[in-house]
């Protein structure tokens, strides 16, 4: 609805929608590529890199909230998808490095449950806020959430040695 409003109606928005979706996919692919090609100041510290990506995503959300023109909104939206994809790859790397294989399924299941809970909460809170005060408020609340997440991710210690993934049955390794 926000993009349609910025374009002046749904007719043009429907014609442009496919291009925006292609752009989102390319931005996500670019974010995945970027996560694997970061400068050494970030690639040596995945928590810092993920936190930076989350802060960029938060800034893009502020840009979405403030956008008064369709092109600005789409640019912010594409940066958002690039940053989220980058953070996702880095967070997966952290999970793989920090959680032993035998506990990883439990951690992934817990993450899934927390995401579902967050989705439910955001559906209840953000939808009401957006309905009452407009979608920019929802983007701003989401941006604050991402800033908090960036702080939590940045606090992950890099001093601890990564988990070694030993074979579960060393007696079977020949």
CSV table of C-alpha atoms in Angstrom, one decimal:
chain,number,residue,atom,x,y,z
A,1,UNK,CA,0.0,0.0,0.0
A,2,UNK,CA,2.8,2.4,0.8
A,3,UNK,CA,4.4,2.0,-2.6
A,4,UNK,CA,1.1,2.4,-4.3
A,5,UNK,CA,0.4,5.6,-2.3
A,6,UNK,CA,3.8,7.0,-3.4
A,7,UNK,CA,3.1,6.1,-7.0
A,8,UNK,CA,-0.3,7.7,-6.9
A,9,UNK,CA,-2.4,4.6,-7.2
A,10,UNK,CA,-2.6,0.9,-7.6
A,11,UNK,CA,-2.6,0.7,-11.4
A,12,UNK,CA,1.0,1.9,-11.7
A,13,UNK,CA,2.1,0.0,-8.6
A,14,UNK,CA,0.8,-3.3,-10.1
A,15,UNK,CA,2.9,-2.7,-13.2
A,16,UNK,CA,6.0,-1.8,-11.2
A,17,UNK,CA,5.6,-4.6,-8.6
A,18,UNK,CA,7.4,-7.3,-10.6
A,19,UNK,CA,10.4,-5.1,-11.0
A,20,UNK,CA,10.6,-4.4,-7.3
A,21,UNK,CA,10.4,-8.2,-6.6
A,22,UNK,CA,13.2,-8.8,-9.0
A,23,UNK,CA,15.2,-6.1,-7.3
A,24,UNK,CA,14.5,-7.6,-3.9
A,25,UNK,CA,15.8,-11.0,-5.1
A,26,UNK,CA,18.9,-9.4,-6.6
A,27,UNK,CA,19.5,-7.4,-3.4
A,28,UNK,CA,19.2,-10.6,-1.3
A,29,UNK,CA,21.6,-12.4,-3.5
A,30,UNK,CA,24.0,-9.4,-3.3
A,31,UNK,CA,23.8,-9.5,0.5
A,32,UNK,CA,24.7,-13.2,0.6
A,33,UNK,CA,27.6,-12.5,-1.7
A,34,UNK,CA,28.7,-9.5,0.3
A,35,UNK,CA,28.7,-11.5,3.6
A,36,UNK,CA,31.4,-13.7,2.0
A,37,UNK,CA,33.5,-10.8,0.6
A,38,UNK,CA,33.7,-8.4,3.5
A,39,UNK,CA,36.8,-6.3,4.2
A,40,UNK,CA,39.0,-7.9,6.8
A,41,UNK,CA,38.0,-5.3,9.5
A,42,UNK,CA,34.6,-7.0,9.4
A,43,UNK,CA,35.2,-10.5,8.2
A,44,UNK,CA,37.6,-11.3,11.1
A,45,UNK,CA,34.7,-10.5,13.5
A,46,UNK,CA,31.4,-12.0,12.4
A,47,UNK,CA,29.5,-10.5,15.4
A,48,UNK,CA,30.7,-7.0,14.4
A,49,UNK,CA,29.9,-7.5,10.8
A,50,UNK,CA,26.4,-8.9,11.5
A,51,UNK,CA,25.8,-5.9,13.9
A,52,UNK,CA,26.8,-3.5,11.1
A,53,UNK,CA,24.5,-5.2,8.7
A,54,UNK,CA,21.6,-4.9,11.2
A,55,UNK,CA,22.3,-1.2,11.7
A,56,UNK,CA,22.3,-0.7,8.0
A,57,UNK,CA,18.9,-2.5,7.9
A,58,UNK,CA,17.7,-0.2,10.7
A,59,UNK,CA,18.8,2.9,8.7
A,60,UNK,CA,17.0,1.6,5.6
A,61,UNK,CA,13.8,1.2,7.7
A,62,UNK,CA,14.2,4.8,8.8
A,63,UNK,CA,14.6,5.7,5.2
A,64,UNK,CA,11.4,3.8,4.3
A,65,UNK,CA,9.6,5.6,7.1
A,66,UNK,CA,10.8,9.0,5.8
A,67,UNK,CA,10.5,8.3,2.0
A,68,UNK,CA,8.3,10.8,0.3
A,69,UNK,CA,9.0,9.5,-3.2
A,70,UNK,CA,8.7,6.0,-4.8
A,71,UNK,CA,12.3,5.9,-5.9
A,72,UNK,CA,13.6,6.7,-2.4
A,73,UNK,CA,11.3,4.1,-0.9
A,74,UNK,CA,12.4,1.4,-3.3
A,75,UNK,CA,16.1,2.2,-2.8
A,76,UNK,CA,15.6,1.9,1.0
A,77,UNK,CA,13.7,-1.3,0.5
A,78,UNK,CA,16.5,-2.8,-1.6
A,79,UNK,CA,19.2,-1.8,0.9
A,80,UNK,CA,17.0,-3.3,3.6
A,81,UNK,CA,16.9,-6.7,1.8
A,82,UNK,CA,20.7,-6.5,1.0
A,83,UNK,CA,21.5,-5.9,4.7
A,84,UNK,CA,19.1,-8.5,6.1
A,85,UNK,CA,20.6,-11.1,3.7
A,86,UNK,CA,24.1,-10.1,4.8
A,87,UNK,CA,23.2,-10.4,8.4
A,88,UNK,CA,21.5,-13.7,7.9
A,89,UNK,CA,24.6,-15.3,6.4
A,90,UNK,CA,26.8,-14.0,9.2
A,91,UNK,CA,24.3,-15.1,11.9
A,92,UNK,CA,24.3,-18.6,10.3
A,93,UNK,CA,28.1,-18.6,10.4
A,94,UNK,CA,28.0,-17.6,14.1
A,95,UNK,CA,25.6,-20.4,14.8
A,96,UNK,CA,27.8,-23.0,13.0
A,97,UNK,CA,30.9,-21.7,14.7
A,98,UNK,CA,29.5,-21.4,18.2
A,99,UNK,CA,27.0,-24.2,18.7
A,100,UNK,CA,28.1,-27.8,18.8
A,101,UNK,CA,26.6,-30.1,16.1
A,102,UNK,CA,24.6,-32.1,18.7
A,103,UNK,CA,22.9,-28.9,20.0
A,104,UNK,CA,22.4,-27.1,16.8
A,105,UNK,CA,19.0,-28.5,15.9
A,106,UNK,CA,17.7,-27.5,19.3
A,107,UNK,CA,19.0,-23.9,18.9
A,108,UNK,CA,17.6,-23.7,15.4
A,109,UNK,CA,14.2,-24.9,16.7
A,110,UNK,CA,14.3,-22.3,19.5
A,111,UNK,CA,15.2,-19.6,17.0
A,112,UNK,CA,12.2,-20.6,14.9
A,113,UNK,CA,9.9,-20.4,17.8
A,114,UNK,CA,11.2,-17.0,18.8
A,115,UNK,CA,10.8,-15.8,15.3
A,116,UNK,CA,7.2,-17.1,15.2
A,117,UNK,CA,6.5,-15.4,18.5
A,118,UNK,CA,8.0,-12.2,17.2
A,119,UNK,CA,5.9,-12.4,14.1
A,120,UNK,CA,2.8,-12.8,16.1
A,121,UNK,CA,3.7,-9.9,18.4
A,122,UNK,CA,4.6,-7.6,15.5
A,123,UNK,CA,1.4,-8.5,13.7
A,124,UNK,CA,-0.6,-7.4,16.8
A,125,UNK,CA,1.5,-4.3,17.7
A,126,UNK,CA,2.8,-3.0,14.4
A,127,UNK,CA,-0.4,-3.5,12.5
A,128,UNK,CA,-2.3,-1.5,15.1
A,129,UNK,CA,0.3,1.2,15.2
A,130,UNK,CA,0.4,1.4,11.4
A,131,UNK,CA,-3.4,1.5,11.3
A,132,UNK,CA,-3.5,4.3,13.9
A,133,UNK,CA,-0.5,6.4,12.9
A,134,UNK,CA,0.5,5.2,9.5
A,135,UNK,CA,3.1,2.7,8.2
A,136,UNK,CA,6.1,5.0,8.9
A,137,UNK,CA,5.5,4.3,12.6
A,138,UNK,CA,5.8,0.6,12.0
A,139,UNK,CA,9.0,1.0,10.1
A,140,UNK,CA,10.4,3.2,12.9
A,141,UNK,CA,9.5,0.6,15.6
A,142,UNK,CA,11.1,-2.1,13.5
A,143,UNK,CA,14.2,0.0,13.1
A,144,UNK,CA,14.5,0.4,16.9
A,145,UNK,CA,14.1,-3.4,17.2
A,146,UNK,CA,17.0,-3.9,14.7
A,147,UNK,CA,19.2,-1.4,16.6
A,148,UNK,CA,18.6,-3.5,19.8
A,149,UNK,CA,19.4,-6.7,17.9
A,150,UNK,CA,22.6,-5.1,16.6
A,151,UNK,CA,23.7,-4.3,20.1
A,152,UNK,CA,23.0,-7.9,21.2
A,153,UNK,CA,24.8,-9.4,18.3
A,154,UNK,CA,27.8,-7.1,18.7
A,155,UNK,CA,28.1,-8.2,22.3
A,156,UNK,CA,28.8,-11.8,21.3
A,157,UNK,CA,32.4,-12.4,22.4
A,158,UNK,CA,35.0,-13.2,19.8
A,159,UNK,CA,37.5,-14.2,22.4
A,160,UNK,CA,36.0,-17.7,22.7
A,161,UNK,CA,37.5,-20.3,20.4
A,162,UNK,CA,35.0,-21.7,17.8
A,163,UNK,CA,33.5,-25.0,18.5
A,164,UNK,CA,35.4,-27.9,17.1
A,165,UNK,CA,33.2,-30.4,15.3
A,166,UNK,CA,34.6,-33.7,16.3
A,167,UNK,CA,33.3,-36.9,14.7
A,168,UNK,CA,30.4,-38.2,17.0
A,169,UNK,CA,31.9,-41.7,16.9
A,170,UNK,CA,35.7,-41.3,16.8
A,171,UNK,CA,36.1,-45.1,17.2
A,172,UNK,CA,34.6,-45.5,13.7
A,173,UNK,CA,36.9,-43.1,12.0
A,174,UNK,CA,39.7,-45.0,10.2
